[in-house]
Coordinates of N, CA, C and O in Angstrom, one line a residue:
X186 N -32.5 2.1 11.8 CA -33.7 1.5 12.3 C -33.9 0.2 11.6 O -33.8 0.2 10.3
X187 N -34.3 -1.0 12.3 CA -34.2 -2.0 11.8 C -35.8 -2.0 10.9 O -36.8 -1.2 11.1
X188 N -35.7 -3.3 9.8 CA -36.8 -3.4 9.3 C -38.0 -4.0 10.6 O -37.5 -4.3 11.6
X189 N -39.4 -4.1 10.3 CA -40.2 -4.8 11.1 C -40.6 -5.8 10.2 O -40.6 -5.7 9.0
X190 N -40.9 -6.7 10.8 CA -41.0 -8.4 9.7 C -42.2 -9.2 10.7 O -41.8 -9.2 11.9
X191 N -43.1 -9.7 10.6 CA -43.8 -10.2 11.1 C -44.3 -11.8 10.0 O -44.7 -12.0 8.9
X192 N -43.8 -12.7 11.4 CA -44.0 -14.4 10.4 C -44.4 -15.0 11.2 O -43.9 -15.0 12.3
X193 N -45.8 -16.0 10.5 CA -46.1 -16.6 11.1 C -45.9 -18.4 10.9 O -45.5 -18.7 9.8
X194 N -46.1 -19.3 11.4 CA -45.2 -20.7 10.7 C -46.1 -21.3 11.6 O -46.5 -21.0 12.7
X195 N -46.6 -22.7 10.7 CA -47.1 -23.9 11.4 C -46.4 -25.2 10.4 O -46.0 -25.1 9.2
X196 N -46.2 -26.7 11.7 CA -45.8 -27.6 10.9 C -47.0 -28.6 11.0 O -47.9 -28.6 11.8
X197 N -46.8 -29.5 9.9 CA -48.2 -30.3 9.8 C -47.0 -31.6 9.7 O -46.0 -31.4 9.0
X198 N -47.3 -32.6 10.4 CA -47.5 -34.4 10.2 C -48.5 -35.3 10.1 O -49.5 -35.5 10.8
X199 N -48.2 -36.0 9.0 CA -49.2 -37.0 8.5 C -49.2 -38.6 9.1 O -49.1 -39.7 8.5
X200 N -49.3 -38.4 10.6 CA -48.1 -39.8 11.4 C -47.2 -38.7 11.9 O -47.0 -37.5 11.6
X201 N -46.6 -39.7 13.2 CA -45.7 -38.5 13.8 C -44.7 -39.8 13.9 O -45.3 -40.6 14.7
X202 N -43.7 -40.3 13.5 CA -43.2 -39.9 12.4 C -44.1 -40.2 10.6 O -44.4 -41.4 10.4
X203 N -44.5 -39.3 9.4 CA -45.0 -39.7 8.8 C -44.2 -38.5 7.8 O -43.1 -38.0 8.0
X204 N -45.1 -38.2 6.6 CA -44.7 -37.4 5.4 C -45.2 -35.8 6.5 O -46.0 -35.7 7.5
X205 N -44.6 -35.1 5.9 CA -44.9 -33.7 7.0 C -44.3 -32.5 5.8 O -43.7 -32.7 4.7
X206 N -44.9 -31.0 6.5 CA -44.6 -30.0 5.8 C -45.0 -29.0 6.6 O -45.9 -29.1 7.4
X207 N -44.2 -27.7 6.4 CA -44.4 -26.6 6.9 C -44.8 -25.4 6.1 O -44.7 -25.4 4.9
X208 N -45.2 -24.3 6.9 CA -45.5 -23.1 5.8 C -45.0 -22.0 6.8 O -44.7 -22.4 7.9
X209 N -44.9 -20.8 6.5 CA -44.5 -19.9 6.3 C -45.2 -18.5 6.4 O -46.1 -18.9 7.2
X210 N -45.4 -17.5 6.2 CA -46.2 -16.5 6.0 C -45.5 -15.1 6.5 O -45.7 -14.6 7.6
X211 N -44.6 -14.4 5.7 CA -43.7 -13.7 5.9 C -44.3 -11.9 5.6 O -44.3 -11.5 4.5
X212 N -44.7 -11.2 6.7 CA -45.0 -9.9 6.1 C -44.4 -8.3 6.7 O -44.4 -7.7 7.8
X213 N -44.0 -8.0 5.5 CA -43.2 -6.9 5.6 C -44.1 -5.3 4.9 O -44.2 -5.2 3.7
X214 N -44.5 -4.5 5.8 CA -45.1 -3.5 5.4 C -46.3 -4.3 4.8 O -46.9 -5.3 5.3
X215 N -46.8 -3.4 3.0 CA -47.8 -4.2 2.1 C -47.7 -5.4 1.8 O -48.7 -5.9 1.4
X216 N -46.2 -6.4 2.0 CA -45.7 -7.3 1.5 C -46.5 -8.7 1.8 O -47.2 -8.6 2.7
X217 N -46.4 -9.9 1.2 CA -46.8 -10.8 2.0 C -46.2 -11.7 1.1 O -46.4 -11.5 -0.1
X218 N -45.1 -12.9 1.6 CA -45.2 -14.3 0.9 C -45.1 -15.3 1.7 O -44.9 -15.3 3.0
X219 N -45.2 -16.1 0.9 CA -45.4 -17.8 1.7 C -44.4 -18.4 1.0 O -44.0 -18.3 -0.1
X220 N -43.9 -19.2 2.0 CA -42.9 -20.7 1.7 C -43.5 -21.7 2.6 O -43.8 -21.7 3.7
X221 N -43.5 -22.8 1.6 CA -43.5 -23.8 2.3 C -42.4 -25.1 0.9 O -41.7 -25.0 -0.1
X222 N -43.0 -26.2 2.1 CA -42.2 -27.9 1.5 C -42.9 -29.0 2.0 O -43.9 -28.8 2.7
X223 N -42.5 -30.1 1.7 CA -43.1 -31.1 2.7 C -42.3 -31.9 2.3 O -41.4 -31.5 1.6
X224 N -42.4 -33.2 2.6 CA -40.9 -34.1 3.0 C -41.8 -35.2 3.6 O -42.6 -35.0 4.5
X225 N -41.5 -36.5 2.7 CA -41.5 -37.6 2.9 C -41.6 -38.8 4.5 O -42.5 -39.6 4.9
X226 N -40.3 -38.2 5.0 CA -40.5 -39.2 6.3 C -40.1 -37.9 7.3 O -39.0 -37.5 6.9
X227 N -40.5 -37.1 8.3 CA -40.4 -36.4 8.9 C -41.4 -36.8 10.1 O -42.3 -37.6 10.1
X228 N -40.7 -35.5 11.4 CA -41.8 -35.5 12.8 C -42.5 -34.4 13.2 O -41.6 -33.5 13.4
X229 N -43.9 -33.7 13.6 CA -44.5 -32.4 13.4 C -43.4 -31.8 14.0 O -43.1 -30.9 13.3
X230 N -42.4 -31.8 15.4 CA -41.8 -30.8 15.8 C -40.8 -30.6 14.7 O -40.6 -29.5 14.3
X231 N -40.2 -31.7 14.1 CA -39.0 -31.2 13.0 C -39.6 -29.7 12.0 O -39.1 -28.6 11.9
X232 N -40.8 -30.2 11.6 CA -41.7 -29.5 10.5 C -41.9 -28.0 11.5 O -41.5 -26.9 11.1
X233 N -42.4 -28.1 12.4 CA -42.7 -26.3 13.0 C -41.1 -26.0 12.9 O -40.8 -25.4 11.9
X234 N -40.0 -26.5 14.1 CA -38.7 -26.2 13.5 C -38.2 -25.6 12.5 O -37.6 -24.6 12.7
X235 N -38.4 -26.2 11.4 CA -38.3 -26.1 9.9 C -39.0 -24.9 9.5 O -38.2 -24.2 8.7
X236 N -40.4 -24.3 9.6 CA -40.5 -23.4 9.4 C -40.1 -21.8 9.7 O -40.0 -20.8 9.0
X237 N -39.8 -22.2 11.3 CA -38.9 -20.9 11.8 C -37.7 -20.8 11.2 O -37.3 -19.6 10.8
X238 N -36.9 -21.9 11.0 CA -35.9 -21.7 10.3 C -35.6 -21.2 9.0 O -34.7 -20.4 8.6
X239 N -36.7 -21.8 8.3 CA -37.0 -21.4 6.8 C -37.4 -19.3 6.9 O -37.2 -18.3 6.2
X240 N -38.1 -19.6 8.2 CA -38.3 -18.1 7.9 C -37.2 -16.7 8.1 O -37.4 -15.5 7.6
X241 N -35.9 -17.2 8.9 CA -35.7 -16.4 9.9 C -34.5 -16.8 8.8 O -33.7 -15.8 9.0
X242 N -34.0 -17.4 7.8 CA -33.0 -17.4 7.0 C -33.4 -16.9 5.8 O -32.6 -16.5 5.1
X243 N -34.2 -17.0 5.5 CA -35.3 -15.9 4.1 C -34.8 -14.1 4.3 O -34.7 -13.2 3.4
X244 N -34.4 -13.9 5.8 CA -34.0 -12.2 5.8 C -32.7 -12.1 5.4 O -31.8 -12.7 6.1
X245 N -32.4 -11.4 4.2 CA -31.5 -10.7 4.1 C -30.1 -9.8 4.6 O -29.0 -9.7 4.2
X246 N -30.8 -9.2 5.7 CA -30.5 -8.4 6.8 C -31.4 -8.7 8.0 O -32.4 -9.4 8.2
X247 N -30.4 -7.8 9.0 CA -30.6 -7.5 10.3 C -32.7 -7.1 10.3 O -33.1 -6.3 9.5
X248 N -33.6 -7.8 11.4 CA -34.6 -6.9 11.2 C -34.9 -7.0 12.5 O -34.1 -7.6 13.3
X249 N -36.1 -6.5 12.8 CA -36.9 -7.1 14.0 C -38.3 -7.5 13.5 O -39.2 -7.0 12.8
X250 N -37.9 -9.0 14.6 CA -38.8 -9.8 14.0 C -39.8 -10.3 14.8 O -39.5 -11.0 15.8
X251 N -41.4 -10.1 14.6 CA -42.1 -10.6 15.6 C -42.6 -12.1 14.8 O -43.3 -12.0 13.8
X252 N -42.3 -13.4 15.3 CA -43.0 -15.0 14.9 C -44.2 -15.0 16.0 O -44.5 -14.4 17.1
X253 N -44.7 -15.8 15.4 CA -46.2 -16.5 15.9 C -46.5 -18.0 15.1 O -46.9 -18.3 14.0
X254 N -45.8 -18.8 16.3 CA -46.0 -19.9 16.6 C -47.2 -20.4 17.3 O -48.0 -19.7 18.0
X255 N -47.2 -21.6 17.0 CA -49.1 -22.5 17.8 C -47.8 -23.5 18.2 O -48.4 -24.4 19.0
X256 N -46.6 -23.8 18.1 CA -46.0 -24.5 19.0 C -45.1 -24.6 20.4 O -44.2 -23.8 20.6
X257 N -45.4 -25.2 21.1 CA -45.4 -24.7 22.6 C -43.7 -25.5 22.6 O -42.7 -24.9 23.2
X258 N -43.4 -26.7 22.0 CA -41.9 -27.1 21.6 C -40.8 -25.9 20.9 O -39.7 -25.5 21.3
X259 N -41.6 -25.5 19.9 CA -40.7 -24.4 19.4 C -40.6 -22.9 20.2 O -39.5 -22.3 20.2
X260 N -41.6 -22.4 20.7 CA -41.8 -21.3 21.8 C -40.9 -21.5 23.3 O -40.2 -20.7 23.9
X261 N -41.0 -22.7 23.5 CA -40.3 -23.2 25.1 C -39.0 -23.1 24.6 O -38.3 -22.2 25.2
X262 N -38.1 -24.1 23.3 CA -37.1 -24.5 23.0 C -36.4 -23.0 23.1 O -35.6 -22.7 24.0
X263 N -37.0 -21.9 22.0 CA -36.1 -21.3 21.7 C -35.9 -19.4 23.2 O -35.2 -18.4 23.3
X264 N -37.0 -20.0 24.0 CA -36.8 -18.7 25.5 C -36.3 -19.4 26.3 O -35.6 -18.8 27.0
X265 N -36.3 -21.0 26.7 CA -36.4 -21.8 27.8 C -35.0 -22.0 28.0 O -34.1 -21.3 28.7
X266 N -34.8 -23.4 26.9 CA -33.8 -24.4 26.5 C -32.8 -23.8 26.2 O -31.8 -23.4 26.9
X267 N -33.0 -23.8 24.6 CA -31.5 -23.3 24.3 C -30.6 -23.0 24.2 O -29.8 -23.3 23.3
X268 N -30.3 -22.3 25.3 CA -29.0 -21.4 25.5 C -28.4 -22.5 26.7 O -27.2 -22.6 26.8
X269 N -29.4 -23.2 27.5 CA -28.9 -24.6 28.4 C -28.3 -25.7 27.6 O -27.4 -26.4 28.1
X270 N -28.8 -26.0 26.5 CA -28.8 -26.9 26.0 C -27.2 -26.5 25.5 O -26.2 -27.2 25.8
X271 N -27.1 -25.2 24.7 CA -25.6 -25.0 24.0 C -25.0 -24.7 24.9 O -23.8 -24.6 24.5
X272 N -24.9 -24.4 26.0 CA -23.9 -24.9 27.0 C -23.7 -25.5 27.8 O -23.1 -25.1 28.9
X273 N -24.1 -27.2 27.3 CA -24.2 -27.7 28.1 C -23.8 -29.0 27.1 O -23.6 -30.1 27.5
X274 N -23.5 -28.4 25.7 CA -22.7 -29.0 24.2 C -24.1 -29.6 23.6 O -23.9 -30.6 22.9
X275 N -25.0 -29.4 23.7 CA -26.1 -29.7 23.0 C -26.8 -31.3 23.7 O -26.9 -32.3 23.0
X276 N -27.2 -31.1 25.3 CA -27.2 -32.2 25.6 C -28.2 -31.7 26.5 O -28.4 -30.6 27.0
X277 N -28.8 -32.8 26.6 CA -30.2 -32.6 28.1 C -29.6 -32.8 28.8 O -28.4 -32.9 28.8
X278 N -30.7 -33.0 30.3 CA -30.2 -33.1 31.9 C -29.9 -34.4 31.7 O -29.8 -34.8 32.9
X279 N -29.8 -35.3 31.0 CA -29.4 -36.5 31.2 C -28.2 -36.9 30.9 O -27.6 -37.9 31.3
X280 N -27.7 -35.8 29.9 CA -26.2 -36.0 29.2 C -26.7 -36.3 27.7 O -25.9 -36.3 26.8
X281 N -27.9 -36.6 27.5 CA -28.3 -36.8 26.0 C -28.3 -36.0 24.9 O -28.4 -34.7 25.0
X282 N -28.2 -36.4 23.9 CA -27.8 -35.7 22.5 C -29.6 -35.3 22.7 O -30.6 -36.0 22.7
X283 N -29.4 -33.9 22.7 CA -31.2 -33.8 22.5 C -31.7 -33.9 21.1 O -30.9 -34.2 20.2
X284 N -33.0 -33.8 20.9 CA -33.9 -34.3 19.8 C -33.9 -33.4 19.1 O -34.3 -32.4 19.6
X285 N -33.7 -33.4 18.1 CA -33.7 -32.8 16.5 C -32.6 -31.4 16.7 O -32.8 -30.2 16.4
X286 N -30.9 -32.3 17.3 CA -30.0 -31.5 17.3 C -29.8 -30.2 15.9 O -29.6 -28.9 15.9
X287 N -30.0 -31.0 15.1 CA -29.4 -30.6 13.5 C -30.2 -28.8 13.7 O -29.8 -27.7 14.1
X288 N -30.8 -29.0 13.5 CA -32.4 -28.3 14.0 C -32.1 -27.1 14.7 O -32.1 -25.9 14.4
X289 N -32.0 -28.2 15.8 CA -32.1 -26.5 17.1 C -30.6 -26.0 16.8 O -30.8 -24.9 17.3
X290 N -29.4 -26.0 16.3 CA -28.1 -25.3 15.9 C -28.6 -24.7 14.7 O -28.3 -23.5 14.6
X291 N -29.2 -25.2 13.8 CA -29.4 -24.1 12.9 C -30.3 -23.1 13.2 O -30.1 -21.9 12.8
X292 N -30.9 -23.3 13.7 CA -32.1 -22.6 14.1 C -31.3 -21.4 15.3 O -31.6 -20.2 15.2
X293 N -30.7 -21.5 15.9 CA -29.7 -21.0 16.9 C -28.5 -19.9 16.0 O -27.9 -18.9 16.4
X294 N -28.5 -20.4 15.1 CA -27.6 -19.7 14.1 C -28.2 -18.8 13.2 O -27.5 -18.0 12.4
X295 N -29.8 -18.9 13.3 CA -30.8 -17.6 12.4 C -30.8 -16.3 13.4 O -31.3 -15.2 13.2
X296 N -30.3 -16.8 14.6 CA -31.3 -15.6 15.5 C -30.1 -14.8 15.5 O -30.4 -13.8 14.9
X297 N -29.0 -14.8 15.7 CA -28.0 -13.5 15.7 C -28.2 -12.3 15.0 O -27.4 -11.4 15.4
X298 N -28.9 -11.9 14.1 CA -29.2 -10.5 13.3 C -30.1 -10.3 14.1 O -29.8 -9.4 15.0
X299 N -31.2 -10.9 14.3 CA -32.2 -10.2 14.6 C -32.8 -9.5 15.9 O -31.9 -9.5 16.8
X300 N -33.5 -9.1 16.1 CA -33.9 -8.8 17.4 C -35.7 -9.4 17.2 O -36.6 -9.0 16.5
X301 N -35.6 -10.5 18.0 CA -37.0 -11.1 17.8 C -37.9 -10.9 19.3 O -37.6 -10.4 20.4
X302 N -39.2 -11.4 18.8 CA -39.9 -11.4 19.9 C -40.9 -12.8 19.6 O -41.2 -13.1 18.5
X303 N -41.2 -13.3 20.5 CA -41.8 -14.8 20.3 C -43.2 -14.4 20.9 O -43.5 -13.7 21.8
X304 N -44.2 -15.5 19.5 CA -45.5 -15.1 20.7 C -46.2 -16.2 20.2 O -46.3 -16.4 19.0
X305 N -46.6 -17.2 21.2 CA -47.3 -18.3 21.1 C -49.1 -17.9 20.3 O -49.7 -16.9 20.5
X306 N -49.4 -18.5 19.9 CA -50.8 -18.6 19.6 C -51.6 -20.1 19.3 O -51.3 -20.9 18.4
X307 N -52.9 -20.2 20.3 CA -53.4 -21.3 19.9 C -53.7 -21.8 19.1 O -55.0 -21.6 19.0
X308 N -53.4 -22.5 18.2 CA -53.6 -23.5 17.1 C -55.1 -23.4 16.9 O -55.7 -23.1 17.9
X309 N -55.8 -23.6 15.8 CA -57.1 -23.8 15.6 C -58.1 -22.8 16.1 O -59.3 -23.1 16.2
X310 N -57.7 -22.0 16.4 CA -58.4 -20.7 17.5 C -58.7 -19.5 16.8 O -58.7 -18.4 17.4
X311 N -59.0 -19.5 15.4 CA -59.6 -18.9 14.3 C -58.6 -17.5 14.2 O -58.8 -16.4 13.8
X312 N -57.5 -18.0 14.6 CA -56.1 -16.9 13.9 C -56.3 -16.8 12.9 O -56.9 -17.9 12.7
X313 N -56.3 -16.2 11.7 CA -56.7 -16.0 10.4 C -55.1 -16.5 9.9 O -55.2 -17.0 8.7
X314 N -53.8 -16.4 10.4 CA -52.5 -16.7 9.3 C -52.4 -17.6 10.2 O -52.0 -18.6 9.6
X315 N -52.6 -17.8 11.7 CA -52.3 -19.4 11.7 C -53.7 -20.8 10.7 O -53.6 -22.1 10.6
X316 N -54.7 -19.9 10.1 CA -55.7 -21.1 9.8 C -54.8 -21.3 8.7 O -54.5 -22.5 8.4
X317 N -54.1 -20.0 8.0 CA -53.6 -20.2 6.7 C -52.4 -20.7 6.5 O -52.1 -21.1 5.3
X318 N -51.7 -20.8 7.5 CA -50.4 -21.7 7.5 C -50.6 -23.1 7.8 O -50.0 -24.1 7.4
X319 N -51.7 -23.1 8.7 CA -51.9 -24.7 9.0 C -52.4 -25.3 7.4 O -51.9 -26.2 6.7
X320 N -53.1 -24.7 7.2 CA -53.9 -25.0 5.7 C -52.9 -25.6 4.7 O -52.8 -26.8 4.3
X321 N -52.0 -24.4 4.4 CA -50.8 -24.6 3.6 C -49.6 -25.8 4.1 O -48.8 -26.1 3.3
X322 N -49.6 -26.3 5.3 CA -48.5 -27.0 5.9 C -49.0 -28.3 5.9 O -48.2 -29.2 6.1
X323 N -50.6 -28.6 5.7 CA -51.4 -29.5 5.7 C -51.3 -30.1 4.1 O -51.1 -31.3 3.6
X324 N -51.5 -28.9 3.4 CA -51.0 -29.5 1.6 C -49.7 -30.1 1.3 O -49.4 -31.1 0.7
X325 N -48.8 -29.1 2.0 CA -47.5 -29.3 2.0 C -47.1 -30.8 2.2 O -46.3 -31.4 1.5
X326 N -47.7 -31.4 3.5 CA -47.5 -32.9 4.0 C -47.7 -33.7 2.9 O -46.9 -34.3 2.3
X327 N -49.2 -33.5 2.5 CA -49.9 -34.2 1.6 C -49.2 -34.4 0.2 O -49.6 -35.4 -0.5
X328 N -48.2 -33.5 -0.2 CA -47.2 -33.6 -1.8 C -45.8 -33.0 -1.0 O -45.3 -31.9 -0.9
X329 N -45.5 -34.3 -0.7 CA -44.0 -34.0 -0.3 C -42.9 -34.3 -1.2 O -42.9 -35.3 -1.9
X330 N -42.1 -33.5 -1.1 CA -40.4 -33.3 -2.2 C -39.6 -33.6 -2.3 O -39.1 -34.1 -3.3
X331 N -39.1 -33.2 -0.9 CA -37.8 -33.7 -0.4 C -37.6 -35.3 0.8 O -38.3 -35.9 1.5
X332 N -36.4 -35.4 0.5 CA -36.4 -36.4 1.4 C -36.2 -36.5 2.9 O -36.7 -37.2 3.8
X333 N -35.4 -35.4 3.1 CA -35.3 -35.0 4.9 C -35.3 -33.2 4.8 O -35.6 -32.3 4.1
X334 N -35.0 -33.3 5.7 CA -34.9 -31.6 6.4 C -33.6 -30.8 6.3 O -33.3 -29.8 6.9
X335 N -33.0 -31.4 5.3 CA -31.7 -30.6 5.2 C -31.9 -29.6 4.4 O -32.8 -29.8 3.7
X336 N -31.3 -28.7 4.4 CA -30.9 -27.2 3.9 C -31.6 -27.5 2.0 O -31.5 -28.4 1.2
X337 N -32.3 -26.2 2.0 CA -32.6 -26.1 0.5 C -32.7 -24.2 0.4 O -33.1 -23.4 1.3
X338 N -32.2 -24.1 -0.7 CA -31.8 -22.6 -0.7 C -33.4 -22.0 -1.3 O -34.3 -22.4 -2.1
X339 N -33.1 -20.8 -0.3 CA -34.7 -20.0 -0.7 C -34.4 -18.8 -1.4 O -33.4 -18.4 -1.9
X340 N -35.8 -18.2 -1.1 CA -35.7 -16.9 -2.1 C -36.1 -16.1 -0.9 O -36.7 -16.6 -0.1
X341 N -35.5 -14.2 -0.7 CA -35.4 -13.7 0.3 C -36.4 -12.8 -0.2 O -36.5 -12.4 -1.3
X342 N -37.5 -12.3 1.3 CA -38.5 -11.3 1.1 C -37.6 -9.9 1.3 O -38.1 -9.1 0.6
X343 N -36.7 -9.6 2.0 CA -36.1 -8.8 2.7 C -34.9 -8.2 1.7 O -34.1 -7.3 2.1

């Protein structure tokens, strides 16, 4: 029986493109932690991105996983797109290298363990872990660390 993991992630931009950060909110049984970062010159979809990814490589193991996203890019991308996109070599209907390649392959490369389920939630709509991720992804923008979105090794809840 797989574990149950429930995460929730929002990304904040300060300027779209500006300094940005995401958070995290990872809970297992009693458990609860947060990750976040924020980063210098980034774009809010990179930063929501970033947070699913940050969350969904934080597991250890195989679980099932319910996210709750307030983004409708990262919600569409990962039921819609995706699987069009990678076979189609990572390109839109245009033939184009789609936007925030780097991204959606990694992000494509967290989901194989798991068994997920996606569930959009309205932003700002008194979610109690979306107010608290926004909150946290909003600090995060505001003291940023890194210079881009590349890979930084975390610490696993799982």
């Amino acid at each position: 029986m797989l574990k149950l993991v429930y995460i929730f992630t929002d990304g904040s931009c300060l300027g779209n493109p500006g300094p940005g950060g995401y958070s995290v909110l990872l809970c297992y049984k009693k458990h609860k932690k947060f990750l976040n970062a924020g980063f210098y010159l980034t774009t809010n979809n990179r930063m929501e991105l970033m947070g699913t990814i940050i969350a969904l490589e934080s597991l250890k193991q195989s679980c099932e996983v319910h996210i709750a996203t307030d983004s409708q890019y990262v919600k569409k991308g990962i039921e819609n797109w995706i699987y069009k996109w990678k076979k189609y070599g990572w390109k839109n209907k245009k033939k184009q290298p789609i936007k925030n390649i780097d991204l959606w392959i990694r992000l494509y490369k967290t989901l194989k363990p798991h068994q997920i389920h996606w569930k959009w939630i309205k932003g700002h709509s008194n979610h109690m872990e979306n107010i608290i991720c926004d909150k946290l992804a909003r600090l995060s923008a505001n003291n940023p660390s890194f210079k881009d979105t590349g890979y930084r090794k975390i610490t696993s809840i799982i």
